[in-house]
CSV table of C-alpha atoms (C1' of nucleotides) in Angstrom, one decimal:
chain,number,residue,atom,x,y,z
A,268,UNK,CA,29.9,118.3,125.2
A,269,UNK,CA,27.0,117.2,123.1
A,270,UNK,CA,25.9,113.9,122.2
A,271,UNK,CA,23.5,112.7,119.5
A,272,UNK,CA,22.3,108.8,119.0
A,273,UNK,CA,20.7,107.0,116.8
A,274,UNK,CA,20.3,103.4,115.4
A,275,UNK,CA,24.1,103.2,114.0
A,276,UNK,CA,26.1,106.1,115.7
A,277,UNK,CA,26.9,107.7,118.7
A,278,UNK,CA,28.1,111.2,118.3
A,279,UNK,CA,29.8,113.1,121.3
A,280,UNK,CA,30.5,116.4,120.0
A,281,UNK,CA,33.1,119.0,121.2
A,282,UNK,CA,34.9,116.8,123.4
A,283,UNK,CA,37.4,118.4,125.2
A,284,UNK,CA,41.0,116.4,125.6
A,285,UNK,CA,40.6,113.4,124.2
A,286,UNK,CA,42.7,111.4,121.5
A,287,UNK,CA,41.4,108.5,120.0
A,288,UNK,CA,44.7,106.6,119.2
A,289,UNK,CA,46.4,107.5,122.0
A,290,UNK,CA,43.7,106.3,124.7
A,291,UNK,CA,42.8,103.1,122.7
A,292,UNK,CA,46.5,102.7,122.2
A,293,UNK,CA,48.8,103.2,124.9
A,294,UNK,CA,48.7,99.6,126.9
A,295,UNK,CA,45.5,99.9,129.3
A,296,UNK,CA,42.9,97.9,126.7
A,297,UNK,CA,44.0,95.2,124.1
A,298,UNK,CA,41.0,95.1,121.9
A,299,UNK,CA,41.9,97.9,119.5
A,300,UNK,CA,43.0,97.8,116.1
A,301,UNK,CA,43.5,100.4,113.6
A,302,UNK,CA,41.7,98.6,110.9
A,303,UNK,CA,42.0,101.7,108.3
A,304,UNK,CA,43.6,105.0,108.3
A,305,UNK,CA,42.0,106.6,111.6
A,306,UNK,CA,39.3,104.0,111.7
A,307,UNK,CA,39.8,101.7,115.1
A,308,UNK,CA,37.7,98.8,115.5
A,309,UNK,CA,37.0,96.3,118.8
A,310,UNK,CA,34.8,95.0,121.2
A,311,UNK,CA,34.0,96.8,124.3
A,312,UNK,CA,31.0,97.3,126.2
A,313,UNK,CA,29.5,94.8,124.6
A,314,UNK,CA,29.6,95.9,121.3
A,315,UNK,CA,31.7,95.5,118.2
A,316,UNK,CA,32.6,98.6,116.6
A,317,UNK,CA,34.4,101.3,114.7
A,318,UNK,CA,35.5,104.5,116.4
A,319,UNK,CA,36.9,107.4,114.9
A,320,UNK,CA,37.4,110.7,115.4
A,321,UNK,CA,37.4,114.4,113.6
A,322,UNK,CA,38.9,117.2,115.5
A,323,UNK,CA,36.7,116.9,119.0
A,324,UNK,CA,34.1,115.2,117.5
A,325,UNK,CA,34.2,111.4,118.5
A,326,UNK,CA,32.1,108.9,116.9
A,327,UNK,CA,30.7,105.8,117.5
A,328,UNK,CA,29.9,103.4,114.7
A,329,UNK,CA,27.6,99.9,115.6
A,330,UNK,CA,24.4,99.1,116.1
A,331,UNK,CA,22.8,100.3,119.3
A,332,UNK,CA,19.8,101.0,121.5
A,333,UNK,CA,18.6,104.4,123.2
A,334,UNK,CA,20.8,104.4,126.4
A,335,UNK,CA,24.3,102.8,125.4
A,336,UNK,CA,25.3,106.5,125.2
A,337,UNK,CA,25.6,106.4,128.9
A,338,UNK,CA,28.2,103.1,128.7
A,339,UNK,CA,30.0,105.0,125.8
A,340,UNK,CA,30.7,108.3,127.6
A,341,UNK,CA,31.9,106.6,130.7
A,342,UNK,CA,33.9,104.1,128.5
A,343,UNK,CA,35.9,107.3,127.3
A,344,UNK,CA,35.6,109.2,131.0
A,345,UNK,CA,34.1,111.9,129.4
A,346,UNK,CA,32.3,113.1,132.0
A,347,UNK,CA,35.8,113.5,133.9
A,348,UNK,CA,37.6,117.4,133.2
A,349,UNK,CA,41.0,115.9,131.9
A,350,UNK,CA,42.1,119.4,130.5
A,351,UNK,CA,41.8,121.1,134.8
A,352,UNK,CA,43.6,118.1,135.6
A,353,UNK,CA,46.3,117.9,133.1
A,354,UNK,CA,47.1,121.7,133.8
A,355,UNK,CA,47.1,120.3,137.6
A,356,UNK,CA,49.2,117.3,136.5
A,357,UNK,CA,51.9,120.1,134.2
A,358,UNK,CA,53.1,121.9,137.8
A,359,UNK,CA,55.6,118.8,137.5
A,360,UNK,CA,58.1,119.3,134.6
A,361,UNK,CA,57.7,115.5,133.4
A,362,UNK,CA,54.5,115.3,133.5
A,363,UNK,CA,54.1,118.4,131.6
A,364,UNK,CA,56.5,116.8,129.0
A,365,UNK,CA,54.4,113.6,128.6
A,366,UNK,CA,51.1,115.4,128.2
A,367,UNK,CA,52.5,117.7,125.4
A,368,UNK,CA,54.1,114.8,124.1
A,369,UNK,CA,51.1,112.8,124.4
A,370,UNK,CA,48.1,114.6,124.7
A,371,UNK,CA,44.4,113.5,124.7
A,372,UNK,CA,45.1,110.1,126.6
A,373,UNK,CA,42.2,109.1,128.7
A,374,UNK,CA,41.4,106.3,131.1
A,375,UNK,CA,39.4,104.1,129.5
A,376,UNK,CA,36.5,102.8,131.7
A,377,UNK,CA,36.7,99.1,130.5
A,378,UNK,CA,34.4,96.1,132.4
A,379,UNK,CA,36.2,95.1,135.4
A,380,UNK,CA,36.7,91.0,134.4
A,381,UNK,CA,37.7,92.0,130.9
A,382,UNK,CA,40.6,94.5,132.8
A,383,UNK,CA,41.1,92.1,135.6
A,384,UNK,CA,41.6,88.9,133.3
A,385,UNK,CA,43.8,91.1,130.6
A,386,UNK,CA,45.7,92.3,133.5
A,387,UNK,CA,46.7,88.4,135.1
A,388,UNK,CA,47.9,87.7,131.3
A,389,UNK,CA,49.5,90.7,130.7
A,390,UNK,CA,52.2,89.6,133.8
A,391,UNK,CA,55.7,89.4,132.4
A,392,UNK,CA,54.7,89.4,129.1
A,393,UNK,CA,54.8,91.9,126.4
A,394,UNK,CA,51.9,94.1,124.6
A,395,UNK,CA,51.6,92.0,120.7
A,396,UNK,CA,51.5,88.7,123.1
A,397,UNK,CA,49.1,89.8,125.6
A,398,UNK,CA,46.7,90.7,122.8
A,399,UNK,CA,47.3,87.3,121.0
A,400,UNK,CA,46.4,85.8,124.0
A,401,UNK,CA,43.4,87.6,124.6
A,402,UNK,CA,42.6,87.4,120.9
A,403,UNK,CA,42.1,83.7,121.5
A,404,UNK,CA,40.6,83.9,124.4
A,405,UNK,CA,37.8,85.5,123.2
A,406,UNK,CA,37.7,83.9,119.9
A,407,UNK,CA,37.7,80.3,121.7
A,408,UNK,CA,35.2,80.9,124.9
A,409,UNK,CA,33.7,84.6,124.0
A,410,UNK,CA,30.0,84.6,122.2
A,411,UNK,CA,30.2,85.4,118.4
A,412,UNK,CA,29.1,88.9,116.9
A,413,UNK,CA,29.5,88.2,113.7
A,414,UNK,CA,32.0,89.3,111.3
A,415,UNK,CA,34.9,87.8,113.3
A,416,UNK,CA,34.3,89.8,116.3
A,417,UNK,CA,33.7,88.1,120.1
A,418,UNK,CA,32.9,89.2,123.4
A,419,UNK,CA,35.0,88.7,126.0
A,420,UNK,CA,34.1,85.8,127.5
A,421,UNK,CA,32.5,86.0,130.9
A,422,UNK,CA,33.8,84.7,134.5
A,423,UNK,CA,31.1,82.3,134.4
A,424,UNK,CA,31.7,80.9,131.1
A,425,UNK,CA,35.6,80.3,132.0
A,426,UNK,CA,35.4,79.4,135.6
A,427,UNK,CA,34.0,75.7,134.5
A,428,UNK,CA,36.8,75.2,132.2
A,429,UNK,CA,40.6,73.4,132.9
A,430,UNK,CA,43.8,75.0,132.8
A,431,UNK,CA,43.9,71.7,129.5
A,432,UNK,CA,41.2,73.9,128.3
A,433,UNK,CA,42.6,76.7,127.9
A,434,UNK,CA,46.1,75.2,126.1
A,435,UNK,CA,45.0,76.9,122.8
A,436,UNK,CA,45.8,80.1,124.2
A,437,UNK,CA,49.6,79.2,125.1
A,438,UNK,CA,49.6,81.7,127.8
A,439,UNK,CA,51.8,79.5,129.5
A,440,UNK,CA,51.8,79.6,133.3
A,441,UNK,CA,49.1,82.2,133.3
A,442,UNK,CA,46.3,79.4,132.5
A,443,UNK,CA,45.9,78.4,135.7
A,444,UNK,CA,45.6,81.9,137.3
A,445,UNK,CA,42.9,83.0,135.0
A,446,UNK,CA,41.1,79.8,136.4
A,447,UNK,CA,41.5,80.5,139.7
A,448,UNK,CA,40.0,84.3,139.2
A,449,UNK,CA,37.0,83.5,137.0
A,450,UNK,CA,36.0,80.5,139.9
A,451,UNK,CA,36.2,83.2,142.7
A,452,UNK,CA,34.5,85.8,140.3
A,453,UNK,CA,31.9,83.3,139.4
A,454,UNK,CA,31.1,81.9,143.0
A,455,UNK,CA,31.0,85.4,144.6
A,456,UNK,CA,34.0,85.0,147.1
A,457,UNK,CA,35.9,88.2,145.0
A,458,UNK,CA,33.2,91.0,144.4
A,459,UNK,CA,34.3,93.0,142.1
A,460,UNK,CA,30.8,95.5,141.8
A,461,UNK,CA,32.1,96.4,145.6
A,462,UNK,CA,35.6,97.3,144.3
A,463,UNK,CA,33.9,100.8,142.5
A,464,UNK,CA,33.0,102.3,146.3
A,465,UNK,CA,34.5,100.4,148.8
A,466,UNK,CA,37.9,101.9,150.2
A,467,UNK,CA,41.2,101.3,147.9
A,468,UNK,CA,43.1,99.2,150.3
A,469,UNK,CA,40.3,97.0,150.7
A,470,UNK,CA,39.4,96.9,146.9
A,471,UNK,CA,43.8,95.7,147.0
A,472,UNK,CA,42.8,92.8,149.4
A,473,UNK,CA,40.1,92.1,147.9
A,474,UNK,CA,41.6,91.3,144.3
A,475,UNK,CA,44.8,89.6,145.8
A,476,UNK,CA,42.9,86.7,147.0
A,477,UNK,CA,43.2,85.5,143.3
A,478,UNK,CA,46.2,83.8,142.4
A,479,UNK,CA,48.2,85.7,140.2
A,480,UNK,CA,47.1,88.5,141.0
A,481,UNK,CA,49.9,90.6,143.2
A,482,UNK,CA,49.9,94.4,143.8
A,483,UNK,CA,50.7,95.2,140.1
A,484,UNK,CA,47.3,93.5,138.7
A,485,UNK,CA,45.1,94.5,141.6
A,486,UNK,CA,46.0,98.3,140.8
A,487,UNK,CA,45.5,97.7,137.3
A,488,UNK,CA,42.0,95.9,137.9
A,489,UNK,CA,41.2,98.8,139.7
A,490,UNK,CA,42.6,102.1,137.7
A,491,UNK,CA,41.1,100.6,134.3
A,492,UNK,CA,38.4,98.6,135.3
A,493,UNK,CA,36.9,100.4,138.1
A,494,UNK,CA,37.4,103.4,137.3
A,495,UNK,CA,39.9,104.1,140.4
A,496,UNK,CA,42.1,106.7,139.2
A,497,UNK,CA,44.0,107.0,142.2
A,498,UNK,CA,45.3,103.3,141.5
A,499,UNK,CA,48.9,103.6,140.8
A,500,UNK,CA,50.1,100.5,139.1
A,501,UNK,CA,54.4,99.9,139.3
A,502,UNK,CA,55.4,98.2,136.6
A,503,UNK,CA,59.3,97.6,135.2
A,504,UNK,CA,58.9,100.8,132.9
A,505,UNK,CA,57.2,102.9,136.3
A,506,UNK,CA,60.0,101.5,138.3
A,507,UNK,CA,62.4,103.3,136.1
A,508,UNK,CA,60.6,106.1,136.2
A,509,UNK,CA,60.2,106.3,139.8
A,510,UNK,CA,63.8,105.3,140.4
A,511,UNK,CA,65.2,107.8,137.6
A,512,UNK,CA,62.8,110.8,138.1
A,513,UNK,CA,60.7,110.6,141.4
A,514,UNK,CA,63.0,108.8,143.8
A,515,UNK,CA,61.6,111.1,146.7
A,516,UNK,CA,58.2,109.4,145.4
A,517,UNK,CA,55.5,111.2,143.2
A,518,UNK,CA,54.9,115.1,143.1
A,519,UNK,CA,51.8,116.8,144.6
A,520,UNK,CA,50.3,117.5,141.6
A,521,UNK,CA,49.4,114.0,141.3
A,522,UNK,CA,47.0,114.0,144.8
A,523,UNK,CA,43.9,111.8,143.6
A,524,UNK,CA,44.9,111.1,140.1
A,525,UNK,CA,48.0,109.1,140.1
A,526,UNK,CA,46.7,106.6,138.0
A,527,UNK,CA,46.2,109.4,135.4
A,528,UNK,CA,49.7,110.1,136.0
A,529,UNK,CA,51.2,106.7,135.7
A,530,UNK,CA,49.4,106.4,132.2
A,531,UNK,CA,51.1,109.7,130.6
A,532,UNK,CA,54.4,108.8,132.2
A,533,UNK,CA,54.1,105.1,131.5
A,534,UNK,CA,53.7,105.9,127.5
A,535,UNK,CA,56.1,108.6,127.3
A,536,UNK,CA,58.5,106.8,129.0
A,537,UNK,CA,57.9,103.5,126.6
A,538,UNK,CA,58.3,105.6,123.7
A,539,UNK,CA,61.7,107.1,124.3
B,285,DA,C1',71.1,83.5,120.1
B,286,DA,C1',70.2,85.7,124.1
B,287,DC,C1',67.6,88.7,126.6
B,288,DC,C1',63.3,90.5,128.0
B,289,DA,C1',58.3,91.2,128.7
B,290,DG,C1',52.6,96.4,132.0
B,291,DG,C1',54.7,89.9,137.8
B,292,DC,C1',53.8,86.5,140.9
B,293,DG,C1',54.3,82.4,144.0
B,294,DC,C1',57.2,80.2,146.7
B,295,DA,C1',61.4,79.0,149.3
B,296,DT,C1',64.8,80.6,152.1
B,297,DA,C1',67.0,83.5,155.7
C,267,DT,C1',60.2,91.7,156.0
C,268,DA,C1',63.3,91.0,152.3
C,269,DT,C1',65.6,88.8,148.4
C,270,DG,C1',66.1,85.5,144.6
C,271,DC,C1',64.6,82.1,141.5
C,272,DG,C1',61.5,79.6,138.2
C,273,DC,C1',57.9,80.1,135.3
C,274,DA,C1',55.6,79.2,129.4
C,275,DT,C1',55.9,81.5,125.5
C,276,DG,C1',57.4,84.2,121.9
C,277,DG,C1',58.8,89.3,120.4
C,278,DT,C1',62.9,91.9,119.4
DNA sequence: AACCAGGCGCATA
DNA sequence: TATGCGCATGGT
C-alpha cells in the first residue's frame, strides 16, 4: 500500500481487500450516503467528506492537515491483512459464501462515543430509523461544518442536556439511555480510552454500567469503536444464523476475528 | 393493518 | 439463572 496527501486528498494506493460500499454500507456506521454514482459522503473522524474508490485505489476527498493520513488508514483498518484472514475465515463453507458474496467489507475503525451512542439507538430499531435519529442528533447538538454537514456531537456536549431535550430526535425510549451514557462518559466513571487494551470481559463490564447498554451494544461499542475484532455482537439476524448454521457455536476459523466474522455473515444473511 | 426492528430493564418464579 | 413483557417510533 501507498499513500500520498496533500491539502484536499488522501490517496491510499493498491489497497488490498477493501470495498468502499460494502464497508461504509453494511450496518456498522450510519453516516454514509451515496451522494452520486460511487461518490459516498459523511462525517467521520472529524471531517466531512467524499470517498470514492477506483479499482484498489481509495481516495479521500476534504480538507486536511499532514497527519490525518494516520486516522484515515486506521478508519479503513488498513493496516489489518483482511485477504490472510478471509482465506483463514473460507475453511468454513458459509463464511466462504459471504466473502465471495460480499467481498471487500472492512471493519471500520469509528470513535468509540460515535459507535457507542449509534449502537444504544440502534436497539430494536431498524437501519433508515437509526440514521434519522442520528441524523438529528448531530444536526441538533453536533458543531456545524458547513454545507449541511455536523459532527457528532460529543459526550460532553449531550451529558448536560434532558431526556425533554432530546424530544426532537423521537428516539423514543432510547433518550434517556443516551443520557445516562454521555453523563458517565463525561464524568469519567465509564472509560472508554481503557476499553482499546484492557481485557475484553472487562472492557463488557465496563460498558454495561450504562443503561441501555446490555451485551449486544457493549460488543458493538467494542468491535466498531475500539477496534476489538474479537467482539462478537448477537443480534436477531446472528441469532438465526447461529441457530440455523452454527448451533454447535462458531467454527475455528473464526479464533480472534469473530467480529470480522459476524460482519460478513451478518450482511449476507440480511441480504438473502 | 399488523408486525417487526443490529435490545434492554425490570418483574416474576 | 431463566423467561416474558413493555417500551417509542416508524419502516415495510
Amino acid at each position: 500500500m501507498k499513500t500520498e496527501i496533500n491539502k484536499n486528498e488522501i490517496i491510499f494506493s493498491s489497497v488490498d481487500t477493501l470495498s468502499v460500499p460494502l464497508s461504509l454500507d453494511c450496518g456498522q456506521a450510519f453516516r454514509w450516503s451515496e451522494k452520486s454514482e460511487s461518490v459516498w459522503h459523511g462525517v467521520a473522524c472529524g471531517k466531512a467528506v467524499d470517498i470514492l474508490q477506483k479499482d484498489d485505489t481509495l481516495i479521500i476527498r476534504g480538507t486536511f492537515e499532514a497527519d490525518d493520513a494516520d486516522r484515515w488508514a486506521e478508519y479503513f483498518d488498513l493496516n489489518r491483512d483482511y485477504g490472510k484472514i478471509c482465506e483463514r475465515l473460507k475453511a468454513d463453507n458459509y463464511l466462504k459464501t459471504a466473502i465471495k458474496a460480499y467481498p471487500g467489507i472492512r471493519i471500520l475503525k469509528q470513535e468509540p462515543w460515535e459507535a457507542l451512542c449509534s449502537f444504544i439507538i440502534s436497539q430494536n430499531n431498524n437501519i433508515p430509523r437509526i440514521k434519522g435519529i442520528i441524523e438529528r442528533l448531530c444536526a441538533h447538538f453536533g458543531e456545524d461544518l458547513g454545507n449541511g454537514d455536523f459532527s457528532f456531537p460529543s459526550a460532553e456536549k449531550l451529558a448536560v442536556l434532558t431526556v425533554e431535550d432530546l424530544a426532537p430526535l423521537r428516539s423514543g425510549f432510547r433518550a434517556k439511555y443516551i443520557i445516562d451514557a454521555a453523563q458517565k462518559v463525561a464524568n469519567g466513571e465509564v472509560d472508554l480510552k481503557k476499553l482499546h487494551t484492557c481485557d475484553l470481559d472487562e472492557a463488557r463490564e465496563e460498558l454495561i454500567k450504562i443503561k441501555g447498554v446490555g451485551a449486544k451494544v457493549a460488543e458493538c461499542a467494542l468491535l466498531y469503536g475500539c477496534g476489538r475484532v474479537d467482539a462478537f455482537p448477537v443480534d436477531v439476524w446472528v441469532r438465526r444464523i447461529m441457530s440455523e448454521l452454527y448451533p454447535e457455536g462458531l467454527p475455528e476459523c473464526t479464533q480472534g476475528v469473530e467480529g470480522i466474522a459476524q460482519q460478513y455473515l451478518f450482511h449476507w444473511r440480511r441480504n438473502i
